[in-house]
């Protein structure tokens, strides 16, 4: 079973997201386990403060290292894991893609540190195995990146989605498993959709032909291999 431990100051953000759909089912089937940890529980001050002013001055606040260090240490000591990785979310990190997701799916525990405020004390990087960015844009926190990583990695765990789907869409691209995935256009009923009078948007006839070989050829012609 793959275990995800999220360290955040906003644990409730995750409440509804992980209680829906395939991610919820994966937890029920004990294929994955998701634990959300409130960083404030790892402070030792009365007001549960997790941030402070930046050295050198400047706007905003910086997340302190002590509570994060304590949280990671405590989670590691409680969970027996063979292959555990600590991931720190930062826009300066390695760009997340399918290949990274595949590599991460080989672990049995991912500890995900979600930043907030103007950033995190740089020394936190010393306790992380990997700094990950989900793209060249600045978010308000690491919670959405954590959801993205959990969803992408979970899809690759056998049994979470239908294995045929995984085989068809995430085959070995250029002979190397997990390096990419395949996307092609999809259609469903109705065969003809009319957005306004005199206009009709038709699904390609070939997809309704029942000719499996021709359908495969069509999909191959229109497919995009998203590799990394
Ligand atoms: N300049 C700060 C930095 O370099 O970390 C940005 C701080 S941002 C307002 C707050 C937090 O959101 C970051 O500490 C990080 O955890 C998360 N974050 C923002 N954009 C991200 C991205 N593109 N990928 C991953 N995490 C991101």
CSV table of C-alpha atoms and ligand atoms in Angstrom, one decimal:
chain,number,residue,atom,x,y,z
A,1,UNK,CA,0.0,0.0,0.0
A,2,UNK,CA,1.2,3.5,-0.9
A,3,UNK,CA,1.0,6.0,1.9
A,4,UNK,CA,0.8,9.8,1.5
A,5,UNK,CA,1.5,12.1,4.5
A,6,UNK,CA,0.6,15.7,3.9
A,7,UNK,CA,2.0,18.4,6.1
A,8,UNK,CA,-0.1,21.6,5.9
A,9,UNK,CA,-1.5,24.5,8.0
A,10,UNK,CA,-4.8,24.0,6.2
A,11,UNK,CA,-5.8,20.3,6.7
A,12,UNK,CA,-9.4,20.9,6.0
A,13,UNK,CA,-8.7,21.9,2.3
A,14,UNK,CA,-8.3,18.1,1.7
A,15,UNK,CA,-11.5,17.0,3.3
A,16,UNK,CA,-13.9,16.8,0.4
A,17,UNK,CA,-11.3,16.1,-2.3
A,18,UNK,CA,-10.1,12.8,-1.0
A,19,UNK,CA,-13.7,11.7,-0.1
A,20,UNK,CA,-14.7,11.6,-3.8
A,21,UNK,CA,-14.4,9.3,-6.7
A,22,UNK,CA,-11.5,7.0,-7.5
A,23,UNK,CA,-9.2,8.4,-4.9
A,24,UNK,CA,-11.8,7.6,-2.2
A,25,UNK,CA,-12.3,4.1,-3.7
A,26,UNK,CA,-8.5,3.5,-3.7
A,27,UNK,CA,-8.4,4.3,0.0
A,28,UNK,CA,-11.3,2.0,0.7
A,29,UNK,CA,-9.6,-0.8,-1.2
A,30,UNK,CA,-6.5,-0.2,0.9
A,31,UNK,CA,-4.4,0.5,-2.2
A,32,UNK,CA,-3.5,3.9,-0.9
A,33,UNK,CA,-3.6,5.7,2.5
A,34,UNK,CA,-3.8,9.4,2.9
A,35,UNK,CA,-3.0,11.1,6.2
A,36,UNK,CA,-3.2,14.9,6.7
A,37,UNK,CA,-1.1,16.4,9.4
A,38,UNK,CA,-1.7,19.9,10.9
A,39,UNK,CA,1.7,21.6,11.1
A,40,UNK,CA,0.5,23.6,14.0
A,41,UNK,CA,0.3,20.4,16.1
A,42,UNK,CA,4.1,20.3,15.9
A,43,UNK,CA,4.7,23.8,17.4
A,44,UNK,CA,5.7,24.3,21.0
A,45,UNK,CA,4.4,27.8,21.5
A,46,UNK,CA,1.0,28.7,22.9
A,47,UNK,CA,-0.2,30.4,19.8
A,48,UNK,CA,1.0,27.6,17.5
A,49,UNK,CA,3.0,30.0,15.4
A,50,UNK,CA,4.6,28.4,12.3
A,51,UNK,CA,6.0,31.5,10.6
A,52,UNK,CA,8.3,34.5,11.3
A,53,UNK,CA,9.7,37.6,9.6
A,54,UNK,CA,12.4,37.1,7.0
A,55,UNK,CA,16.0,37.7,7.9
A,56,UNK,CA,17.3,40.7,5.9
A,57,UNK,CA,13.8,42.3,5.8
A,58,UNK,CA,11.2,42.3,3.1
A,59,UNK,CA,7.5,41.7,2.8
A,60,UNK,CA,5.6,38.7,4.0
A,61,UNK,CA,6.4,35.9,6.4
A,62,UNK,CA,8.6,32.8,6.1
A,63,UNK,CA,7.7,29.3,7.4
A,64,UNK,CA,9.9,28.2,10.2
A,65,UNK,CA,12.0,25.1,10.0
A,66,UNK,CA,11.4,23.7,13.6
A,67,UNK,CA,7.8,22.6,13.3
A,68,UNK,CA,8.4,21.1,9.8
A,69,UNK,CA,11.5,19.2,11.0
A,70,UNK,CA,9.5,17.9,14.0
A,71,UNK,CA,6.5,16.8,11.8
A,72,UNK,CA,8.7,14.9,9.3
A,73,UNK,CA,10.7,13.2,12.1
A,74,UNK,CA,7.5,12.2,13.9
A,75,UNK,CA,5.8,10.8,10.8
A,76,UNK,CA,8.9,8.9,9.9
A,77,UNK,CA,9.2,7.4,13.4
A,78,UNK,CA,5.6,6.3,13.4
A,79,UNK,CA,5.5,4.7,9.9
A,80,UNK,CA,7.6,1.7,9.0
A,81,UNK,CA,8.4,2.3,5.3
A,82,UNK,CA,10.9,0.7,2.9
A,83,UNK,CA,11.0,3.5,0.4
A,84,UNK,CA,10.0,6.9,1.7
A,85,UNK,CA,10.5,10.2,0.0
A,86,UNK,CA,10.1,13.7,1.4
A,87,UNK,CA,8.8,16.2,-1.1
A,88,UNK,CA,8.9,19.9,-0.7
A,89,UNK,CA,6.7,22.0,-2.9
A,90,UNK,CA,8.3,25.1,-4.3
A,91,UNK,CA,8.1,26.9,-7.7
A,92,UNK,CA,11.9,26.6,-7.8
A,93,UNK,CA,11.7,22.8,-7.8
A,94,UNK,CA,12.0,20.1,-10.4
A,95,UNK,CA,9.1,20.3,-12.8
A,96,UNK,CA,6.5,17.6,-12.1
A,97,UNK,CA,5.6,15.4,-15.0
A,98,UNK,CA,4.5,11.8,-15.9
A,99,UNK,CA,8.0,10.4,-15.6
A,100,UNK,CA,8.4,11.9,-12.1
A,101,UNK,CA,5.0,10.5,-11.2
A,102,UNK,CA,6.1,7.1,-12.3
A,103,UNK,CA,9.3,7.2,-10.3
A,104,UNK,CA,7.4,8.3,-7.2
A,105,UNK,CA,4.9,5.5,-7.6
A,106,UNK,CA,7.7,3.1,-6.8
A,107,UNK,CA,7.9,4.3,-3.2
A,108,UNK,CA,5.7,3.1,-0.4
A,109,UNK,CA,5.5,6.5,1.4
A,110,UNK,CA,5.5,10.1,0.2
A,111,UNK,CA,5.7,12.9,2.8
A,112,UNK,CA,4.5,16.1,1.2
A,113,UNK,CA,5.4,19.5,2.7
A,114,UNK,CA,3.0,22.2,1.6
A,115,UNK,CA,4.4,25.7,1.9
A,116,UNK,CA,2.3,28.9,2.6
A,117,UNK,CA,3.2,32.6,3.1
A,118,UNK,CA,6.1,34.1,1.2
A,119,UNK,CA,8.1,30.9,1.3
A,120,UNK,CA,9.8,28.4,3.5
A,121,UNK,CA,13.1,28.6,5.4
A,122,UNK,CA,15.6,27.4,2.8
A,123,UNK,CA,17.1,24.9,5.4
A,124,UNK,CA,13.9,22.8,5.0
A,125,UNK,CA,15.3,21.7,1.6
A,126,UNK,CA,17.9,19.8,3.6
A,127,UNK,CA,15.3,17.4,5.0
A,128,UNK,CA,13.6,16.9,1.6
A,129,UNK,CA,14.6,14.3,-1.0
A,130,UNK,CA,13.1,16.3,-3.8
A,131,UNK,CA,11.9,19.8,-4.4
A,132,UNK,CA,9.0,19.8,-6.8
A,133,UNK,CA,7.2,22.5,-8.8
A,134,UNK,CA,4.0,21.8,-10.6
A,135,UNK,CA,4.6,24.6,-13.1
A,136,UNK,CA,6.0,28.0,-13.8
A,137,UNK,CA,3.4,30.0,-11.9
A,138,UNK,CA,3.1,31.1,-8.3
A,139,UNK,CA,0.3,29.6,-6.2
A,140,UNK,CA,-0.7,30.6,-2.7
A,141,UNK,CA,0.2,27.3,-1.2
A,142,UNK,CA,1.4,23.7,-1.7
A,143,UNK,CA,-2.0,22.1,-1.1
A,144,UNK,CA,-3.0,22.0,-4.8
A,145,UNK,CA,0.4,20.6,-5.8
A,146,UNK,CA,0.0,17.9,-3.1
A,147,UNK,CA,-3.4,16.9,-4.6
A,148,UNK,CA,-2.0,16.9,-8.1
A,149,UNK,CA,0.9,14.6,-7.1
A,150,UNK,CA,-1.3,12.3,-5.1
A,151,UNK,CA,-3.8,11.9,-7.9
A,152,UNK,CA,-1.2,11.4,-10.7
A,153,UNK,CA,0.8,8.9,-8.6
A,154,UNK,CA,-2.2,7.0,-7.4
A,155,UNK,CA,-3.4,6.5,-11.0
A,156,UNK,CA,-0.3,4.5,-11.6
A,157,UNK,CA,-0.8,2.1,-8.7
A,158,UNK,CA,-2.2,-1.2,-9.9
A,159,UNK,CA,-5.9,-1.5,-9.2
A,160,UNK,CA,-6.7,2.2,-8.7
A,161,UNK,CA,-7.9,2.6,-12.3
A,162,UNK,CA,-8.9,-0.1,-14.7
A,163,UNK,CA,-5.7,-1.9,-15.8
A,164,UNK,CA,-6.7,-1.9,-19.5
A,165,UNK,CA,-7.0,1.9,-19.3
A,166,UNK,CA,-3.5,2.2,-17.8
A,167,UNK,CA,-2.0,-0.1,-20.4
A,168,UNK,CA,-3.7,1.7,-23.3
A,169,UNK,CA,-2.9,5.2,-22.1
A,170,UNK,CA,0.3,4.8,-20.3
A,171,UNK,CA,2.2,2.3,-22.3
A,172,UNK,CA,6.0,2.1,-22.5
A,173,UNK,CA,6.7,5.1,-24.7
A,174,UNK,CA,9.9,4.6,-26.7
A,175,UNK,CA,10.5,1.3,-24.8
A,176,UNK,CA,10.6,3.0,-21.4
A,177,UNK,CA,7.7,2.5,-19.0
A,178,UNK,CA,6.1,5.5,-17.4
A,179,UNK,CA,7.9,8.1,-19.6
A,180,UNK,CA,4.7,9.4,-21.0
A,181,UNK,CA,1.1,8.8,-21.9
A,182,UNK,CA,-1.1,8.8,-25.0
A,183,UNK,CA,-4.0,11.1,-25.7
A,184,UNK,CA,-6.4,11.0,-28.6
A,185,UNK,CA,-9.8,12.7,-29.3
A,186,UNK,CA,-12.8,11.0,-27.8
A,187,UNK,CA,-16.5,11.3,-28.7
A,188,UNK,CA,-19.8,9.9,-27.3
A,189,UNK,CA,-23.5,10.2,-28.0
A,190,UNK,CA,-25.1,12.1,-29.7
A,191,UNK,CA,-23.4,11.4,-33.0
A,192,UNK,CA,-24.5,14.8,-34.3
A,193,UNK,CA,-24.7,17.8,-32.0
A,194,UNK,CA,-26.3,21.0,-33.1
A,195,UNK,CA,-25.1,24.1,-31.1
A,196,UNK,CA,-27.4,26.4,-33.2
A,197,UNK,CA,-29.7,26.1,-36.2
A,198,UNK,CA,-27.9,25.1,-39.4
A,199,UNK,CA,-24.7,24.0,-37.6
A,200,UNK,CA,-23.9,20.4,-36.8
A,201,UNK,CA,-20.9,19.0,-35.1
A,202,UNK,CA,-20.4,15.4,-36.1
A,203,UNK,CA,-18.4,12.7,-34.5
A,204,UNK,CA,-16.0,11.0,-36.9
A,205,UNK,CA,-17.9,8.2,-38.8
A,206,UNK,CA,-15.0,5.8,-38.5
A,207,UNK,CA,-15.5,5.6,-34.7
A,208,UNK,CA,-19.0,4.3,-35.2
A,209,UNK,CA,-18.0,1.8,-37.9
A,210,UNK,CA,-17.3,-1.1,-35.6
A,211,UNK,CA,-14.1,-1.7,-37.6
A,212,UNK,CA,-11.6,-2.1,-34.8
A,213,UNK,CA,-8.5,-1.9,-37.0
A,214,UNK,CA,-9.6,1.3,-38.7
A,215,UNK,CA,-10.5,2.8,-35.3
A,216,UNK,CA,-7.0,2.0,-34.1
A,217,UNK,CA,-5.5,3.6,-37.2
A,218,UNK,CA,-7.6,6.7,-36.7
A,219,UNK,CA,-6.6,7.0,-33.1
A,220,UNK,CA,-3.0,6.5,-33.9
A,221,UNK,CA,-3.2,9.2,-36.6
A,222,UNK,CA,-4.8,11.7,-34.2
A,223,UNK,CA,-2.9,10.7,-31.0
A,224,UNK,CA,-0.5,12.8,-29.1
A,225,UNK,CA,2.3,11.2,-27.1
A,226,UNK,CA,2.9,13.3,-24.1
A,227,UNK,CA,6.3,12.2,-23.0
A,228,UNK,CA,8.8,13.6,-20.6
B,1,LIG,N1,8.5,32.7,-3.6
B,1,LIG,C1,8.0,31.6,-2.9
B,1,LIG,C2,8.9,30.4,-3.1
B,1,LIG,O1,9.8,30.4,-3.9
B,1,LIG,O2,8.7,29.3,-2.5
B,1,LIG,C3,6.6,31.4,-3.2
B,1,LIG,C4,5.8,31.1,-2.1
B,1,LIG,S1,4.1,30.6,-2.5
B,1,LIG,C5,3.2,32.1,-2.2
B,1,LIG,C6,3.7,29.6,-1.1
B,1,LIG,C7,3.9,28.2,-1.3
B,1,LIG,O3,3.1,27.7,-2.3
B,1,LIG,C8,5.3,27.7,-1.6
B,1,LIG,O4,6.1,27.7,-0.5
B,1,LIG,C9,5.1,26.4,-2.3
B,1,LIG,O5,5.0,25.4,-1.3
B,1,LIG,C10,3.7,26.5,-2.9
B,1,LIG,N2,3.8,26.8,-4.4
B,1,LIG,C11,3.5,27.9,-5.0
B,1,LIG,N3,3.7,27.8,-6.4
B,1,LIG,C12,4.0,26.5,-6.6
B,1,LIG,C13,4.4,25.8,-7.7
B,1,LIG,N4,4.3,26.3,-8.9
B,1,LIG,N5,4.7,24.4,-7.5
B,1,LIG,C14,4.8,23.9,-6.3
B,1,LIG,N6,4.5,24.6,-5.2
B,1,LIG,C15,4.1,25.9,-5.3
